[in-house]
Amino acid sequence: MRLAMTGLGLMSAIGYGAAPACAALRAGVSRPAPVEWQGVDEDTPEAYRVTGHPLRLLAGLPLPSRLVRLGGWALEEAAGASGMKSSAPEAWGGTVLLPCLSPVRVEDEGVFDTWLAERLRDGLMARVLSGLPVRWHAPLWRGHAAALAGVKEAARLLESGEAERVVVLGVDSLVTPESLAWLSARRWLKTPDRPVGLMPGEAAAAVVLETERGAQRRQASVQGYVEAVEVGTPEGDGPPALGRRLAELLLAVWPADVEVGDVYGDLNGQEHRAAAWGYACVPVREARPGVSAAMHLPASSLGDTGAASGAVALCAAARAFVRGDARGPSTLVFSQGDAGHLAAARVTGP
């Protein structure tokens, strides 16, 4: 089902708003800074500092407050861009807010997820959606793959008539002390002594999705279209299995007669993600020979933005079409979740 993107919102360390943030991404702007945490090397007693991509506006705030602020800013911008913000409250009827999140990064994984979702729901409803008949969808806890999985769920809701529009909100922060300790324990962080690893970031991106007919009916400004989206998990463990399944998803959303000019991926400096992408490239190039699409890695500018990364990529892909910077008629977006969730989508211009 073809989905119209009628509103975009993005809050990040390199730009407050979808247009400036995506312009900064295209220009390769990056603003790394030390995060408010120190790690201790397991092999030596020496402490080390971690460099990431935090928002200075959020300094000192705990995870729930960071997510509410980030999500609120992105949601408010997307609502304004879609024309819904200026509408009467009853015009919001049939709107579903679909939060896309990462499980709370603590040792007792899953224990705090419900608590975090409730804090986020209450904060967003009070901050942005007070008095509006917006339905809260159960969060999708799929990390990097959550936003594209949210687009898949949005297509189901719109096709079945359960919603008139769906706001997919990807929001995450990897720069809190608890998250950094969790990442450090798994040796996933890039440090002075470990050059291969991720740089933590934080961001929120919101995408308002409607059916093509629904967008035309209310004369909404379309920023782009999601032509196809697929999600899945691999049969087996390790980069080869991940790569094979990712290739299947990419080819499923990419017909043989469609030209692709750009690819947005969530590679973040971790070896297993790069290896999985390498394994995926082999069957993709065999099935689509002669393709030379440009690769874009938002994490190079934003750090790892977790569950926000897929929505960030959708915003960047759509803005490239609006600005005339896209290199072809279609753009691919792919995501790899930490728990094996995979997703791929194809985006076209308005």
Coordinates of C-alpha atoms in Angstrom, one line a residue:
M1 CA 0.0 0.0 0.0
R2 CA 1.4 3.4 -1.0
L3 CA 1.6 5.8 2.0
A4 CA 1.9 9.5 1.7
M5 CA 4.2 11.3 4.1
T6 CA 2.4 14.6 4.9
G7 CA 4.3 15.8 7.8
L8 CA 7.9 15.5 9.1
G9 CA 9.5 16.4 12.4
L10 CA 13.1 16.0 13.5
M11 CA 15.1 17.0 16.5
S12 CA 18.8 16.2 16.7
A13 CA 22.2 17.5 17.7
I14 CA 22.9 19.0 14.3
G15 CA 19.5 20.7 13.7
Y16 CA 16.3 21.6 15.4
G17 CA 13.7 20.8 12.7
A18 CA 13.5 18.5 9.7
A19 CA 14.7 21.0 7.1
P20 CA 17.8 22.3 8.9
A21 CA 18.7 18.9 10.3
C22 CA 18.5 17.1 6.9
A23 CA 20.4 19.9 5.3
A24 CA 23.1 19.4 7.9
L25 CA 23.1 15.7 7.2
R26 CA 23.6 16.3 3.5
A27 CA 26.5 18.7 4.2
G28 CA 28.1 16.2 6.5
V29 CA 27.9 18.4 9.6
S30 CA 28.8 16.8 12.9
R31 CA 29.0 18.1 16.5
P32 CA 30.6 15.5 18.7
A33 CA 31.0 16.3 22.3
P34 CA 32.0 14.5 25.6
V35 CA 29.0 12.9 27.3
E36 CA 28.2 13.2 31.0
W37 CA 29.8 9.8 32.0
Q38 CA 33.1 8.2 32.5
G39 CA 33.9 4.5 31.9
V40 CA 36.6 2.4 33.5
D41 CA 38.7 0.1 31.4
E42 CA 38.3 -3.6 32.4
D43 CA 42.0 -4.3 31.8
T44 CA 43.4 -1.2 33.5
P45 CA 42.1 0.9 36.4
E46 CA 42.2 4.0 34.2
A47 CA 39.0 6.0 33.5
Y48 CA 38.1 7.1 30.0
R49 CA 35.7 9.6 28.5
V50 CA 33.2 8.8 25.8
T51 CA 32.5 11.2 22.9
G52 CA 28.9 11.2 21.6
H53 CA 26.3 13.5 20.0
P54 CA 24.2 14.8 22.9
L55 CA 21.8 17.7 22.7
R56 CA 23.1 20.5 24.9
L57 CA 19.5 21.5 25.6
L58 CA 18.9 18.2 27.5
A59 CA 22.0 18.3 29.7
G60 CA 21.4 16.6 33.1
L61 CA 17.9 15.2 32.3
P62 CA 17.1 11.6 32.9
L63 CA 15.9 9.2 30.1
P64 CA 12.1 9.7 30.4
S65 CA 12.4 13.5 30.4
R66 CA 14.8 13.4 27.4
L67 CA 12.4 11.2 25.4
V68 CA 9.4 13.4 26.3
R69 CA 11.3 16.6 25.2
L70 CA 12.7 15.1 22.1
G71 CA 9.4 13.4 21.1
G72 CA 7.4 16.5 21.9
W73 CA 9.5 18.7 19.7
A74 CA 9.4 16.3 16.7
L75 CA 5.7 15.6 17.1
E76 CA 4.8 19.3 17.3
E77 CA 6.8 20.0 14.1
A78 CA 5.3 17.1 12.2
A79 CA 1.8 18.1 13.2
G80 CA 2.4 21.7 12.1
A81 CA 3.9 20.6 8.8
S82 CA 1.0 18.3 8.0
G83 CA -1.5 21.1 8.6
M84 CA -3.1 19.3 11.5
K85 CA -1.8 21.7 14.2
S86 CA -4.0 24.5 13.0
S87 CA -7.1 22.3 12.6
A88 CA -10.0 22.1 15.0
P89 CA -9.6 19.3 17.7
E90 CA -12.2 17.1 16.0
A91 CA -10.1 17.0 12.9
W92 CA -7.6 14.9 14.8
G93 CA -10.2 12.1 15.1
G94 CA -8.9 8.9 13.6
T95 CA -5.3 9.8 14.3
V96 CA -3.1 7.2 15.9
L97 CA 0.3 7.9 17.6
L98 CA 2.6 5.0 17.2
P99 CA 5.7 5.2 19.4
C100 CA 8.8 3.3 18.2
L101 CA 11.3 2.6 21.0
S102 CA 14.3 0.6 22.2
P103 CA 14.0 -1.5 25.3
V104 CA 15.4 0.3 28.3
R105 CA 19.1 -0.3 28.4
V106 CA 19.6 -1.7 31.9
E107 CA 20.8 -5.1 33.1
D108 CA 17.2 -6.2 34.0
E109 CA 16.0 -5.8 30.4
G110 CA 12.3 -5.4 30.0
V111 CA 11.6 -4.6 33.6
F112 CA 11.3 -0.8 33.0
D113 CA 9.7 -0.8 29.5
T114 CA 6.1 -0.4 30.6
W115 CA 7.1 2.3 33.1
L116 CA 9.0 4.2 30.4
A117 CA 6.1 3.9 27.9
E118 CA 3.7 5.3 30.5
R119 CA 5.9 8.2 31.3
L120 CA 6.3 9.0 27.5
R121 CA 2.6 8.7 26.9
D122 CA 1.6 10.9 29.8
G123 CA 4.3 13.5 28.9
L124 CA 3.4 13.8 25.3
M125 CA -0.3 13.9 26.0
A126 CA 0.2 16.7 28.4
R127 CA 2.9 18.6 26.4
V128 CA 1.6 18.4 22.8
L129 CA -1.7 16.5 22.5
S130 CA -3.8 17.8 25.4
G131 CA -7.5 17.8 24.6
L132 CA -7.0 16.1 21.2
P133 CA -8.7 12.8 20.3
V134 CA -5.4 11.0 19.4
R135 CA -5.2 7.3 20.1
W136 CA -2.0 5.9 21.6
H137 CA -0.8 2.7 20.0
A138 CA 1.1 0.1 22.0
P139 CA 4.8 0.9 21.5
L140 CA 7.0 -1.2 19.1
W141 CA 10.1 -2.2 21.0
R142 CA 12.4 -3.1 18.1
G143 CA 15.3 -0.7 18.5
H144 CA 16.8 0.3 15.2
A145 CA 14.1 -1.5 13.2
A146 CA 11.2 0.0 15.2
A147 CA 10.4 2.9 12.9
L148 CA 10.2 0.9 9.7
A149 CA 8.2 -1.7 11.6
G150 CA 6.0 1.2 12.6
V151 CA 5.5 2.1 9.0
K152 CA 4.4 -1.5 8.3
E153 CA 1.9 -1.3 11.1
A154 CA 0.7 2.1 9.9
A155 CA 0.0 0.6 6.5
R156 CA -2.1 -2.1 8.2
L157 CA -4.1 0.4 10.3
L158 CA -4.8 2.6 7.3
E159 CA -5.7 -0.2 4.9
S160 CA -8.1 -1.7 7.4
G161 CA -9.7 1.7 8.1
E162 CA -8.7 1.6 11.8
A163 CA -7.0 4.9 11.4
E164 CA -7.2 7.9 9.1
R165 CA -3.6 8.9 9.7
V166 CA -0.8 7.5 11.7
V167 CA 2.1 9.4 13.3
V168 CA 5.1 7.2 13.5
L169 CA 7.4 8.6 16.2
G170 CA 10.9 7.2 16.7
V171 CA 12.7 8.5 19.7
D172 CA 15.7 7.3 21.6
S173 CA 18.7 8.5 23.7
L174 CA 21.9 6.5 24.2
V175 CA 23.7 9.2 26.2
T176 CA 22.3 8.7 29.6
P177 CA 24.6 7.2 32.3
E178 CA 22.5 4.0 32.5
S179 CA 22.5 3.5 28.7
L180 CA 26.3 4.2 28.5
A181 CA 27.0 1.7 31.3
W182 CA 24.9 -0.9 29.5
L183 CA 26.7 -0.3 26.2
S184 CA 30.1 -0.3 27.9
A185 CA 29.5 -3.6 29.5
R186 CA 28.9 -5.1 26.1
R187 CA 32.0 -3.4 24.7
W188 CA 29.9 -1.6 22.0
L189 CA 31.2 1.9 22.6
K190 CA 33.9 3.5 20.6
T191 CA 36.6 4.5 23.1
P192 CA 40.2 5.8 22.9
D193 CA 41.4 2.1 23.1
R194 CA 38.6 0.6 21.0
P195 CA 38.3 2.3 17.6
V196 CA 35.6 0.0 16.4
G197 CA 32.3 0.8 18.1
L198 CA 29.4 3.2 18.2
M199 CA 29.3 6.8 19.2
P200 CA 26.1 7.4 21.3
G201 CA 23.6 9.9 20.1
E202 CA 20.0 10.9 20.7
A203 CA 17.2 12.1 18.4
A204 CA 13.5 12.0 17.7
A205 CA 11.8 11.9 14.3
A206 CA 8.1 11.9 13.5
V207 CA 6.4 11.0 10.2
V208 CA 2.7 11.6 9.5
L209 CA 1.4 8.9 7.2
E210 CA -1.9 8.8 5.3
T211 CA -3.3 7.0 2.4
E212 CA -2.8 8.8 -0.9
R213 CA -6.5 9.4 -1.3
G214 CA -6.8 10.7 2.3
A215 CA -4.0 13.2 1.6
Q216 CA -5.6 14.3 -1.6
R217 CA -9.0 14.7 0.1
R218 CA -7.7 17.2 2.6
Q219 CA -5.3 18.8 0.1
A220 CA -2.3 18.0 2.3
S221 CA 1.3 18.8 1.2
V222 CA 3.0 15.5 0.5
Q223 CA 6.7 15.3 1.3
G224 CA 7.2 11.9 -0.3
Y225 CA 5.7 8.4 -0.5
V226 CA 6.6 5.1 1.1
E227 CA 6.0 2.7 -1.8
A228 CA 6.8 -0.6 0.1
V229 CA 8.1 -1.7 3.4
E230 CA 9.0 -5.2 4.7
V231 CA 10.2 -6.5 8.1
G232 CA 11.6 -9.8 9.2
T233 CA 14.0 -11.8 11.3
P234 CA 16.9 -14.1 10.1
E235 CA 16.9 -17.9 10.2
G236 CA 20.0 -18.3 12.2
D237 CA 22.5 -16.2 14.0
G238 CA 25.5 -14.1 12.9
P239 CA 26.2 -11.7 10.1
P240 CA 25.8 -14.2 7.3
A241 CA 22.2 -15.0 8.3
L242 CA 21.4 -11.4 9.0
G243 CA 22.9 -10.4 5.6
R244 CA 20.9 -13.0 3.7
R245 CA 17.6 -12.0 5.3
L246 CA 18.3 -8.3 4.8
A247 CA 19.0 -8.9 1.1
E248 CA 15.7 -10.6 0.8
L249 CA 13.9 -7.7 2.4
L250 CA 15.7 -5.1 0.2
L251 CA 14.8 -7.1 -3.0
A252 CA 11.2 -7.5 -1.9
V253 CA 10.7 -3.7 -1.8
W254 CA 12.8 -3.0 -4.9
P255 CA 11.3 -4.2 -8.2
A256 CA 13.8 -5.2 -10.9
D257 CA 12.5 -2.4 -13.2
V258 CA 12.9 0.4 -10.6
E259 CA 16.0 2.6 -10.5
V260 CA 17.5 3.4 -7.1
G261 CA 19.8 6.4 -6.6
D262 CA 20.3 6.5 -2.8
V263 CA 20.5 4.1 0.1
Y264 CA 20.1 5.1 3.8
G265 CA 21.4 2.6 6.3
D266 CA 21.9 2.5 10.1
L267 CA 25.6 1.4 10.0
N268 CA 27.1 2.9 13.2
G269 CA 30.7 1.7 13.5
Q270 CA 29.9 -1.8 14.9
E271 CA 31.6 -4.6 13.2
H272 CA 28.7 -7.0 13.1
R273 CA 26.4 -4.5 11.4
A274 CA 29.0 -3.8 8.7
A275 CA 29.6 -7.5 8.2
A276 CA 25.9 -8.2 7.8
W277 CA 25.6 -5.4 5.2
G278 CA 28.6 -6.8 3.4
Y279 CA 26.9 -10.2 3.2
A280 CA 23.7 -8.5 2.0
C281 CA 25.4 -6.7 -0.8
V282 CA 26.5 -9.9 -2.6
P283 CA 23.0 -11.3 -3.5
V284 CA 21.6 -7.7 -4.0
R285 CA 24.3 -6.9 -6.6
E286 CA 23.7 -10.2 -8.3
A287 CA 20.0 -9.6 -8.6
R288 CA 20.3 -5.9 -9.5
P289 CA 23.6 -5.7 -11.5
G290 CA 25.0 -2.3 -12.6
V291 CA 23.5 -0.3 -9.8
S292 CA 25.7 2.4 -8.3
A293 CA 23.5 4.0 -5.6
A294 CA 25.0 6.5 -3.2
M295 CA 25.3 5.3 0.4
H296 CA 24.2 7.6 3.3
L297 CA 25.0 6.9 6.9
P298 CA 23.2 9.4 9.3
A299 CA 25.1 8.0 12.3
S300 CA 28.3 9.6 10.9
S301 CA 26.7 13.0 11.8
L302 CA 24.3 12.1 14.6
G303 CA 25.9 9.1 16.3
D304 CA 23.8 6.0 17.0
T305 CA 20.2 7.2 17.5
G306 CA 18.7 3.8 18.1
A307 CA 15.0 3.6 17.6
A308 CA 14.9 7.1 16.0
S309 CA 17.4 6.1 13.2
G310 CA 14.8 4.6 10.8
A311 CA 12.5 7.7 11.1
V312 CA 15.5 10.0 10.7
A313 CA 16.4 8.2 7.5
L314 CA 12.8 8.5 6.2
C315 CA 12.9 12.3 6.9
A316 CA 16.3 12.6 5.1
A317 CA 15.1 10.6 2.1
A318 CA 11.9 12.7 1.8
R319 CA 13.7 16.0 2.2
A320 CA 16.3 15.0 -0.5
F321 CA 13.4 14.6 -3.0
V322 CA 11.8 17.9 -1.9
R323 CA 15.1 19.7 -2.4
G324 CA 15.9 18.0 -5.7
D325 CA 19.0 16.3 -4.2
A326 CA 17.9 12.7 -4.7
R327 CA 20.1 10.9 -7.3
G328 CA 17.3 8.7 -8.6
P329 CA 13.5 8.2 -8.6
S330 CA 13.6 5.8 -5.6
T331 CA 15.6 5.6 -2.4
L332 CA 16.1 2.5 -0.2
V333 CA 16.1 2.6 3.7
F334 CA 17.2 -0.3 5.8
S335 CA 17.5 -1.0 9.5
Q336 CA 19.1 -3.7 11.7
G337 CA 17.8 -4.1 15.2
D338 CA 20.1 -5.3 18.1
A339 CA 17.8 -8.3 18.7
G340 CA 17.8 -9.5 15.0
H341 CA 14.9 -7.4 13.8
L342 CA 15.4 -6.3 10.2
A343 CA 13.4 -3.9 8.0
A344 CA 13.6 -2.2 4.6
A345 CA 11.6 0.4 2.7
R346 CA 11.5 2.2 -0.6
V347 CA 10.7 5.9 -0.7
T348 CA 9.8 8.1 -3.7
G349 CA 9.3 11.8 -4.2
P350 CA 6.1 13.8 -4.1

